CSV table of C-alpha atoms and ligand atoms in Angstrom, one decimal:
chain,number,residue,atom,x,y,z
A,1,MET,CA,0.0,-4.0,-11.4
A,2,LEU,CA,-1.6,-0.5,-10.8
A,3,PRO,CA,0.9,2.1,-10.7
A,4,LEU,CA,0.2,5.6,-9.7
A,5,SER,CA,2.7,8.2,-10.9
A,6,ARG,CA,3.1,11.5,-9.3
A,7,VAL,CA,-0.4,12.2,-8.6
A,8,THR,CA,-1.5,15.4,-7.3
A,9,ARG,CA,-5.1,16.2,-6.2
A,10,ARG,CA,-6.3,19.6,-4.7
A,11,TYR,CA,-9.5,20.8,-3.3
A,12,GLY,CA,-9.4,24.5,-3.3
A,13,ASP,CA,-6.3,25.5,-1.1
A,14,THR,CA,-6.1,21.8,0.3
A,15,LEU,CA,-3.2,19.8,-1.3
A,16,ALA,CA,-5.0,16.4,-0.5
A,17,LEU,CA,-2.3,14.5,-2.6
A,18,GLU,CA,0.9,16.0,-3.4
A,19,GLY,CA,3.0,14.0,-6.3
A,20,LEU,CA,2.2,10.6,-4.9
A,21,SER,CA,3.8,7.7,-6.5
A,22,LEU,CA,3.0,4.2,-5.6
A,23,THR,CA,2.6,0.9,-7.3
A,24,VAL,CA,0.1,-2.1,-6.1
A,25,PRO,CA,1.8,-5.2,-7.5
A,26,ASP,CA,-0.8,-8.2,-8.3
A,27,ASP,CA,-1.8,-10.8,-5.9
A,28,THR,CA,-0.5,-8.5,-3.0
A,29,TYR,CA,-1.9,-7.3,0.4
A,30,VAL,CA,-1.2,-3.7,0.5
A,31,SER,CA,-1.8,-1.8,3.8
A,32,LEU,CA,-1.8,2.2,3.5
A,33,LEU,CA,-1.1,3.6,6.8
A,34,GLY,CA,-1.8,7.3,7.6
A,35,ALA,CA,-3.4,9.6,10.1
A,36,SER,CA,-7.0,11.0,9.5
A,37,GLY,CA,-6.7,13.8,6.8
A,38,SER,CA,-3.4,12.4,5.1
A,39,GLY,CA,-5.3,11.7,2.1
A,40,LYS,CA,-6.0,7.9,2.4
A,41,THR,CA,-9.7,8.3,1.2
A,42,THR,CA,-9.0,10.6,-1.7
A,43,LEU,CA,-6.3,8.3,-3.0
A,44,LEU,CA,-8.9,5.5,-3.1
A,45,ARG,CA,-11.4,7.7,-4.7
A,46,LEU,CA,-8.9,8.5,-7.4
A,47,ILE,CA,-8.1,4.9,-7.9
A,48,ALA,CA,-11.8,3.9,-8.3
A,49,GLY,CA,-12.4,6.7,-10.8
A,50,PHE,CA,-14.7,8.6,-8.7
A,51,GLU,CA,-12.6,11.6,-9.0
A,52,ALA,CA,-9.8,12.5,-11.4
A,53,PRO,CA,-6.1,13.6,-10.5
A,54,ASP,CA,-5.2,17.0,-11.2
A,55,GLN,CA,-1.6,15.9,-12.1
A,56,GLY,CA,0.0,12.8,-12.4
A,57,ALA,CA,-1.4,9.4,-14.1
A,58,ILE,CA,-3.0,6.1,-12.7
A,59,ALA,CA,-2.4,3.0,-14.9
A,60,MET,CA,-3.6,-0.7,-15.0
A,61,ASN,CA,-1.6,-3.5,-16.8
A,62,GLY,CA,0.1,-0.8,-18.7
A,63,GLN,CA,-2.9,1.3,-19.6
A,64,VAL,CA,-3.5,4.7,-18.4
A,65,ILE,CA,-7.1,4.7,-17.1
A,66,ASP,CA,-7.4,8.5,-16.0
A,67,ALA,CA,-10.4,8.8,-18.6
A,68,MET,CA,-11.8,5.3,-17.8
A,69,PRO,CA,-15.4,5.5,-15.9
A,70,PRO,CA,-15.5,3.7,-12.6
A,71,HIS,CA,-18.0,0.7,-13.7
A,72,LEU,CA,-15.3,-0.2,-16.2
A,73,ARG,CA,-12.4,-0.2,-14.1
A,74,ASP,CA,-12.6,-3.9,-12.5
A,75,ILE,CA,-11.8,-2.3,-9.0
A,76,GLY,CA,-14.0,-3.3,-5.8
A,77,PHE,CA,-14.5,-0.8,-3.1
A,78,VAL,CA,-15.5,-1.6,0.2
A,79,PHE,CA,-16.5,1.6,2.2
A,80,GLN,CA,-15.8,3.1,5.7
A,81,ASN,CA,-19.7,3.1,6.3
A,82,PHE,CA,-21.1,0.5,4.3
A,83,ALA,CA,-24.6,0.0,3.8
A,84,LEU,CA,-26.6,-3.0,2.9
A,85,PHE,CA,-30.1,-2.7,1.4
A,86,PRO,CA,-31.9,-3.3,4.6
A,87,HIS,CA,-35.1,-4.6,2.6
A,88,LEU,CA,-33.3,-7.3,0.7
A,89,ASN,CA,-32.0,-10.6,2.5
A,90,VAL,CA,-28.2,-11.2,2.4
A,91,ALA,CA,-28.2,-13.2,-0.8
A,92,ASP,CA,-29.8,-10.6,-2.9
A,93,ASN,CA,-27.6,-7.8,-1.2
A,94,VAL,CA,-24.5,-10.0,-2.5
A,95,GLY,CA,-26.4,-10.7,-5.9
A,96,PHE,CA,-27.3,-7.1,-6.6
A,97,GLY,CA,-24.1,-6.1,-8.1
A,98,LEU,CA,-23.8,-9.1,-10.4
A,99,ARG,CA,-27.3,-8.6,-11.9
A,100,HIS,CA,-26.9,-4.7,-12.3
A,101,ARG,CA,-23.2,-4.3,-13.2
A,102,ALA,CA,-22.6,-2.5,-16.5
A,103,VAL,CA,-20.3,-4.8,-18.0
A,104,SER,CA,-21.5,-8.6,-18.6
A,105,PRO,CA,-24.5,-8.5,-15.9
A,106,VAL,CA,-25.6,-11.9,-15.1
A,107,ALA,CA,-29.3,-12.5,-15.6
A,108,ASN,CA,-29.3,-16.3,-15.0
A,109,ALA,CA,-30.8,-17.0,-11.8
A,110,ALA,CA,-29.0,-20.1,-11.3
A,111,GLU,CA,-25.8,-18.7,-12.1
A,112,VAL,CA,-26.5,-15.8,-9.8
A,113,ASN,CA,-27.5,-18.2,-7.1
A,114,ASP,CA,-24.2,-20.4,-7.6
A,115,ARG,CA,-21.8,-17.4,-7.4
A,116,VAL,CA,-23.7,-15.6,-4.4
A,117,ARG,CA,-23.4,-19.0,-2.6
A,118,ALA,CA,-19.7,-19.4,-3.5
A,119,ALA,CA,-19.1,-15.7,-2.5
A,120,LEU,CA,-21.0,-16.3,1.1
A,121,ALA,CA,-18.8,-19.3,1.7
A,122,LEU,CA,-15.6,-17.5,1.1
A,123,VAL,CA,-16.4,-14.9,3.7
A,124,GLY,CA,-17.4,-17.6,5.9
A,125,LEU,CA,-21.3,-16.8,5.7
A,126,ASP,CA,-22.4,-20.2,4.5
A,127,GLY,CA,-26.1,-20.5,5.0
A,128,PHE,CA,-26.9,-17.0,5.7
A,129,GLY,CA,-28.3,-16.2,2.1
A,130,HIS,CA,-32.1,-16.1,3.6
A,131,ARG,CA,-31.2,-13.8,6.4
A,132,ALA,CA,-32.6,-10.3,6.7
A,133,ALA,CA,-29.9,-7.9,6.2
A,134,SER,CA,-31.1,-6.1,9.4
A,135,ALA,CA,-30.9,-9.2,11.3
A,136,ILE,CA,-27.0,-10.0,11.2
A,137,SER,CA,-24.3,-8.7,13.4
A,138,GLY,CA,-21.9,-5.9,12.5
A,139,GLY,CA,-19.1,-8.3,11.9
A,140,GLN,CA,-21.4,-10.2,9.6
A,141,ARG,CA,-22.4,-7.2,7.7
A,142,GLN,CA,-19.0,-6.2,7.0
A,143,ARG,CA,-18.5,-9.8,5.5
A,144,VAL,CA,-21.6,-9.3,3.3
A,145,ALA,CA,-20.3,-5.9,2.1
A,146,LEU,CA,-16.8,-7.9,1.2
A,147,ALA,CA,-19.0,-10.8,-0.5
A,148,ARG,CA,-21.1,-8.1,-2.4
A,149,THR,CA,-17.7,-6.7,-3.7
A,150,VAL,CA,-15.6,-10.1,-4.4
A,151,VAL,CA,-18.8,-11.6,-6.1
A,152,THR,CA,-18.0,-9.4,-9.0
A,153,GLU,CA,-14.5,-10.9,-9.6
A,154,PRO,CA,-12.9,-7.4,-9.5
A,155,ARG,CA,-9.1,-7.4,-10.3
A,156,SER,CA,-8.5,-5.4,-7.1
A,157,VAL,CA,-10.2,-4.3,-3.9
A,158,LEU,CA,-9.9,-1.1,-2.2
A,159,LEU,CA,-11.0,-1.2,1.5
A,160,ASP,CA,-11.6,2.2,3.4
A,161,GLU,CA,-10.9,1.5,7.0
A,162,PRO,CA,-13.7,-1.1,6.8
A,163,LEU,CA,-13.3,-2.3,10.3
A,164,GLY,CA,-13.5,1.1,11.9
A,165,ALA,CA,-17.0,0.5,13.3
A,166,LEU,CA,-16.1,-3.1,15.0
A,167,ASP,CA,-15.0,-3.7,18.3
A,168,ALA,CA,-11.4,-4.4,19.1
A,169,ASN,CA,-11.7,-8.4,19.4
A,170,LEU,CA,-13.7,-8.8,16.1
A,171,ARG,CA,-11.4,-6.2,14.3
A,172,ALA,CA,-8.5,-8.7,15.1
A,173,ARG,CA,-10.6,-11.6,13.9
A,174,MET,CA,-11.8,-9.9,10.7
A,175,CYS,CA,-8.0,-8.9,9.8
A,176,ASP,CA,-7.0,-12.6,10.0
A,177,GLU,CA,-10.0,-13.4,7.8
A,178,LEU,CA,-9.4,-10.5,5.2
A,179,ARG,CA,-5.9,-11.9,4.8
A,180,ALA,CA,-7.1,-15.5,4.4
A,181,ILE,CA,-9.6,-14.6,1.8
A,182,ARG,CA,-7.3,-12.4,-0.2
A,183,GLU,CA,-5.0,-15.2,-0.3
A,184,ARG,CA,-7.9,-17.5,-1.7
A,185,LEU,CA,-8.7,-14.9,-4.4
A,186,LYS,CA,-5.2,-14.1,-5.4
A,187,ILE,CA,-6.2,-10.6,-6.2
A,188,SER,CA,-4.8,-7.4,-4.7
A,189,PHE,CA,-6.1,-5.7,-1.7
A,190,LEU,CA,-5.4,-1.8,-0.8
A,191,TYR,CA,-6.3,-1.8,2.4
A,192,VAL,CA,-6.3,1.9,4.3
A,193,THR,CA,-5.9,2.1,8.0
A,194,GLY,CA,-5.1,4.5,10.8
A,195,SER,CA,-3.7,1.6,13.1
A,196,GLU,CA,0.0,0.8,12.7
A,197,THR,CA,-0.8,-2.7,14.1
A,198,GLU,CA,-3.4,-3.5,11.4
A,199,ALA,CA,-1.2,-2.1,8.7
A,200,LEU,CA,2.0,-4.2,10.0
A,201,THR,CA,0.4,-7.5,10.8
A,202,MET,CA,-1.6,-7.8,7.4
A,203,GLY,CA,0.0,-5.9,4.7
A,204,ASP,CA,2.7,-8.1,2.6
A,205,LEU,CA,3.6,-4.2,1.5
A,206,VAL,CA,2.9,-1.3,3.9
A,207,ALA,CA,2.9,2.2,2.6
A,208,VAL,CA,3.1,5.3,4.8
A,209,LEU,CA,1.1,8.3,3.7
A,210,SER,CA,1.7,11.5,5.2
A,211,ASP,CA,0.5,14.8,3.9
A,212,GLY,CA,-0.6,13.7,0.9
A,213,LYS,CA,2.9,12.0,0.0
A,214,ILE,CA,4.2,8.3,0.5
A,215,VAL,CA,6.9,8.9,3.0
A,216,GLN,CA,8.0,5.0,2.7
A,217,SER,CA,6.8,1.7,1.6
A,218,GLY,CA,8.0,-1.6,2.0
A,219,PRO,CA,7.8,-5.0,3.6
A,220,PRO,CA,6.4,-4.7,7.3
A,221,ASP,CA,9.5,-5.5,9.0
A,222,VAL,CA,11.8,-3.5,7.0
A,223,LEU,CA,9.5,-0.5,7.8
A,224,PHE,CA,9.3,-1.3,11.5
A,225,ASN,CA,13.1,-2.0,11.8
A,226,ARG,CA,14.3,0.7,9.7
A,227,PRO,CA,12.1,3.7,9.2
A,228,ARG,CA,13.7,6.0,6.4
A,229,ASN,CA,12.8,9.3,7.8
A,230,ALA,CA,11.4,10.8,10.8
A,231,ASP,CA,7.8,10.9,9.3
A,232,ALA,CA,7.5,7.4,8.7
A,233,ALA,CA,9.0,6.5,12.2
A,234,ARG,CA,6.3,8.6,13.8
A,235,HIS,CA,3.7,6.4,12.2
A,236,LEU,CA,4.7,3.5,13.8
A,237,ASN,CA,4.2,4.1,17.4
A,238,ALA,CA,7.5,2.3,18.6
A,239,TRP,CA,10.1,5.1,18.1
A,240,ASN,CA,11.3,8.0,20.2
A,241,ILE,CA,12.2,10.8,17.6
A,242,PHE,CA,14.7,13.6,19.3
A,243,ASP,CA,17.1,16.3,18.3
A,244,THR,CA,20.4,15.2,18.7
A,245,ARG,CA,21.4,18.2,20.6
A,246,ALA,CA,19.6,16.9,23.5
A,247,LEU,CA,22.1,13.9,23.7
A,248,ASP,CA,25.2,14.5,26.1
A,249,THR,CA,27.5,13.9,23.2
A,250,THR,CA,27.8,15.4,19.8
A,251,VAL,CA,26.8,13.2,16.8
A,252,PRO,CA,26.5,14.3,13.2
A,253,ALA,CA,23.0,13.6,12.3
A,254,PRO,CA,20.3,16.3,13.4
A,255,GLN,CA,17.8,13.8,14.3
A,256,MET,CA,17.8,10.4,15.8
A,257,ALA,CA,15.3,7.5,16.7
A,258,VAL,CA,15.5,4.7,19.0
A,259,ARG,CA,12.7,2.2,20.0
A,260,PHE,CA,10.7,2.2,23.1
A,261,GLU,CA,12.0,-1.1,24.2
A,262,GLN,CA,15.6,-0.5,23.3
A,263,ILE,CA,16.3,2.1,26.0
A,264,GLY,CA,18.0,1.4,29.0
A,265,ILE,CA,17.7,3.8,32.2
A,266,ALA,CA,20.5,4.8,34.5
A,267,THR,CA,21.1,7.5,37.1
A,268,PRO,CA,23.0,10.4,36.0
A,269,GLY,CA,26.6,9.8,35.0
A,270,ARG,CA,26.0,5.8,35.1
A,271,ALA,CA,25.2,5.3,31.5
A,272,PRO,CA,27.4,2.1,30.3
A,273,ARG,CA,30.5,3.0,28.2
A,274,GLY,CA,29.9,2.9,24.4
A,275,HIS,CA,26.1,4.1,25.0
A,276,LEU,CA,24.7,7.3,23.8
A,277,SER,CA,23.0,9.1,26.6
A,278,LEU,CA,20.1,10.9,26.6
A,279,PRO,CA,19.3,13.0,29.8
A,280,ALA,CA,15.6,13.2,30.5
A,281,ARG,CA,13.2,13.8,33.3
A,282,TYR,CA,11.0,11.2,34.4
A,283,LEU,CA,7.2,12.3,34.0
A,284,ALA,CA,5.2,9.1,35.0
A,285,GLY,CA,4.4,5.1,34.5
A,286,GLU,CA,1.6,3.7,33.0
A,287,PHE,CA,0.8,-0.2,33.4
A,288,ASN,CA,-0.7,-1.8,30.4
A,289,GLY,CA,-1.0,-5.7,31.6
A,290,PRO,CA,2.0,-7.2,30.4
A,291,THR,CA,4.1,-4.0,30.0
A,292,ALA,CA,4.9,-0.8,31.6
A,293,LEU,CA,5.2,2.3,29.6
A,294,HIS,CA,7.3,5.1,31.3
A,295,PHE,CA,7.4,8.7,29.8
A,296,PHE,CA,10.3,11.3,30.2
A,297,ARG,CA,10.8,14.7,28.9
A,298,ALA,CA,14.2,15.3,27.1
A,299,ALA,CA,16.1,18.6,26.9
A,300,ASP,CA,14.6,19.2,23.4
A,301,ASP,CA,11.1,19.0,25.1
A,302,SER,CA,10.6,15.8,23.2
A,303,LEU,CA,8.5,13.0,25.0
A,304,VAL,CA,10.5,9.9,25.2
A,305,GLN,CA,8.8,6.5,25.9
A,306,VAL,CA,10.4,3.5,27.5
A,307,VAL,CA,8.7,0.1,27.5
A,308,GLU,CA,9.5,-2.5,29.9
A,309,HIS,CA,8.1,-6.1,29.7
A,310,LEU,CA,7.0,-7.0,33.0
A,311,SER,CA,7.9,-10.8,32.7
A,312,GLN,CA,11.8,-9.6,32.3
A,313,PRO,CA,11.9,-6.3,34.5
A,314,ARG,CA,15.2,-4.4,33.9
A,315,LEU,CA,14.5,-0.9,34.8
A,316,PRO,CA,15.5,0.6,38.3
A,317,ALA,CA,12.9,2.3,40.3
A,318,MET,CA,12.2,5.8,39.4
A,319,THR,CA,11.0,8.7,41.0
A,320,GLU,CA,8.8,11.3,39.3
A,321,GLY,CA,10.5,14.8,38.5
A,322,ASP,CA,14.0,13.3,38.7
A,323,ASN,CA,16.5,13.2,36.1
A,324,TYR,CA,17.9,10.2,34.4
A,325,HIS,CA,20.2,9.3,31.8
A,326,LEU,CA,18.4,7.2,28.9
A,327,HIS,CA,20.8,5.3,27.2
A,328,PHE,CA,21.2,2.9,24.1
A,329,ALA,CA,23.9,1.3,22.0
A,330,PRO,CA,24.5,3.6,19.1
A,331,ASP,CA,23.8,1.0,16.4
A,332,LEU,CA,20.3,0.5,17.6
A,333,ALA,CA,19.3,4.2,16.7
A,334,ARG,CA,18.5,5.3,13.5
A,335,GLU,CA,19.8,8.8,12.2
A,336,PHE,CA,17.7,11.2,10.1
A,337,PRO,CA,18.9,14.3,8.1
A,338,GLY,CA,16.9,17.4,8.4
A,339,ALA,CA,15.4,19.6,10.7
A,340,PRO,CA,13.3,18.0,13.7
B,401,ADP,P1,-8.2,10.4,5.1
B,401,ADP,O1,-9.3,9.6,4.3
B,401,ADP,O2,-7.0,10.2,5.2
B,401,ADP,O3,-8.7,11.1,6.3
B,401,ADP,P2,-9.0,12.5,3.0
B,401,ADP,O4,-8.5,11.8,1.7
B,401,ADP,O5,-10.5,12.2,3.2
B,401,ADP,O6,-8.2,12.2,4.2
B,401,ADP,O7,-8.8,14.1,3.1
B,401,ADP,C1,-7.6,14.6,2.7
B,401,ADP,C2,-7.7,16.1,3.0
B,401,ADP,O8,-8.4,16.5,1.7
B,401,ADP,C3,-8.1,16.6,4.0
B,401,ADP,O9,-7.7,17.7,4.4
B,401,ADP,C4,-9.6,17.1,3.6
B,401,ADP,O10,-10.3,17.8,4.5
B,401,ADP,C5,-9.5,17.3,2.2
B,401,ADP,N1,-10.7,16.8,1.4
B,401,ADP,C6,-11.0,15.6,1.1
B,401,ADP,N2,-12.3,15.5,0.3
B,401,ADP,C7,-12.5,17.0,0.0
B,401,ADP,C8,-13.6,17.6,-0.7
B,401,ADP,N3,-14.5,16.9,-1.3
B,401,ADP,N4,-13.7,18.8,-0.5
B,401,ADP,C9,-12.6,19.6,0.0
B,401,ADP,N5,-11.8,19.2,0.8
B,401,ADP,C10,-11.6,17.5,0.7
B,402,MG,MG1,-10.7,8.5,4.8
């Protein structure tokens, strides 16, 4: 277990992490979802030991590791912009860390060979050892970077937006592979991403980081279906969040959220009985292949999105600039305290 408790990190006037608490359990894929600048890389750098927290503590298996140098922490790191040694072949790139690690370096060539071969097989690069690092594709380079990390048998691996440079198809495939590789290794991955899709599909646990704080963490389905606050909901790219004064009825909670696909559309006054109704002006529609996305502006100025799955059309024809009543069953909505 790797618990972080109330960790704070400042850079001058910037509060990069603010009293952050999070536990990375053993043998778990943890996704850390956050926008650019939310503190994701800072958090990984503190866990790896490249920097120290200003306040708070990081522990590993019951021992506080704040004073432990990075090379003794048993933690692997795969960077956002990974770099292989271009003059070495794939096998030597992977073996480098093993030969040169601070604790029990491996000098025996046969042992290095065996372990490199096993690491390459693990990431699906059997037989690529002799290739020049400069003669493989982006996806393969990313797998070499991962092999180079796991060959040292770390207790956990930190991955900082490792797929950012890859195209969408390859990204999706690498995501599946990363999950499978972690399951085989039975170690923990802390995977940082700005993509809610990646975070939700890959993580056994998903933690949402916003302005240096974890706003919610939990299993992906819990997070997606029951975000605890507006901050968490905003990161899932599936929830409309609005001031309840924009509704045409009074409700106790100041803020409410409802999912894009759970909103019906009626002409004014025609919302079904028992539904909450949110008057809004239709702005525009957008087709995305199997779905259409419709944009509205509510009275609190919030942008409301409504998804229609085109295999099951359910929405009326709408005219841009006209007013409609967006409606939904109250039990599908989340109520949030606090000012919007
Ligand atoms: P993320 O990885 O989520 O994009 P970072 O952890 O890199 O976010 O940065 C969090 C905040 O801390 C940002 O406001 C960033 O500008 C600031 N920051 C990060 N590293 C430094 C640094 N070395 N010096 C000054 N400010 C930094
Ligand atoms: Mg970063």
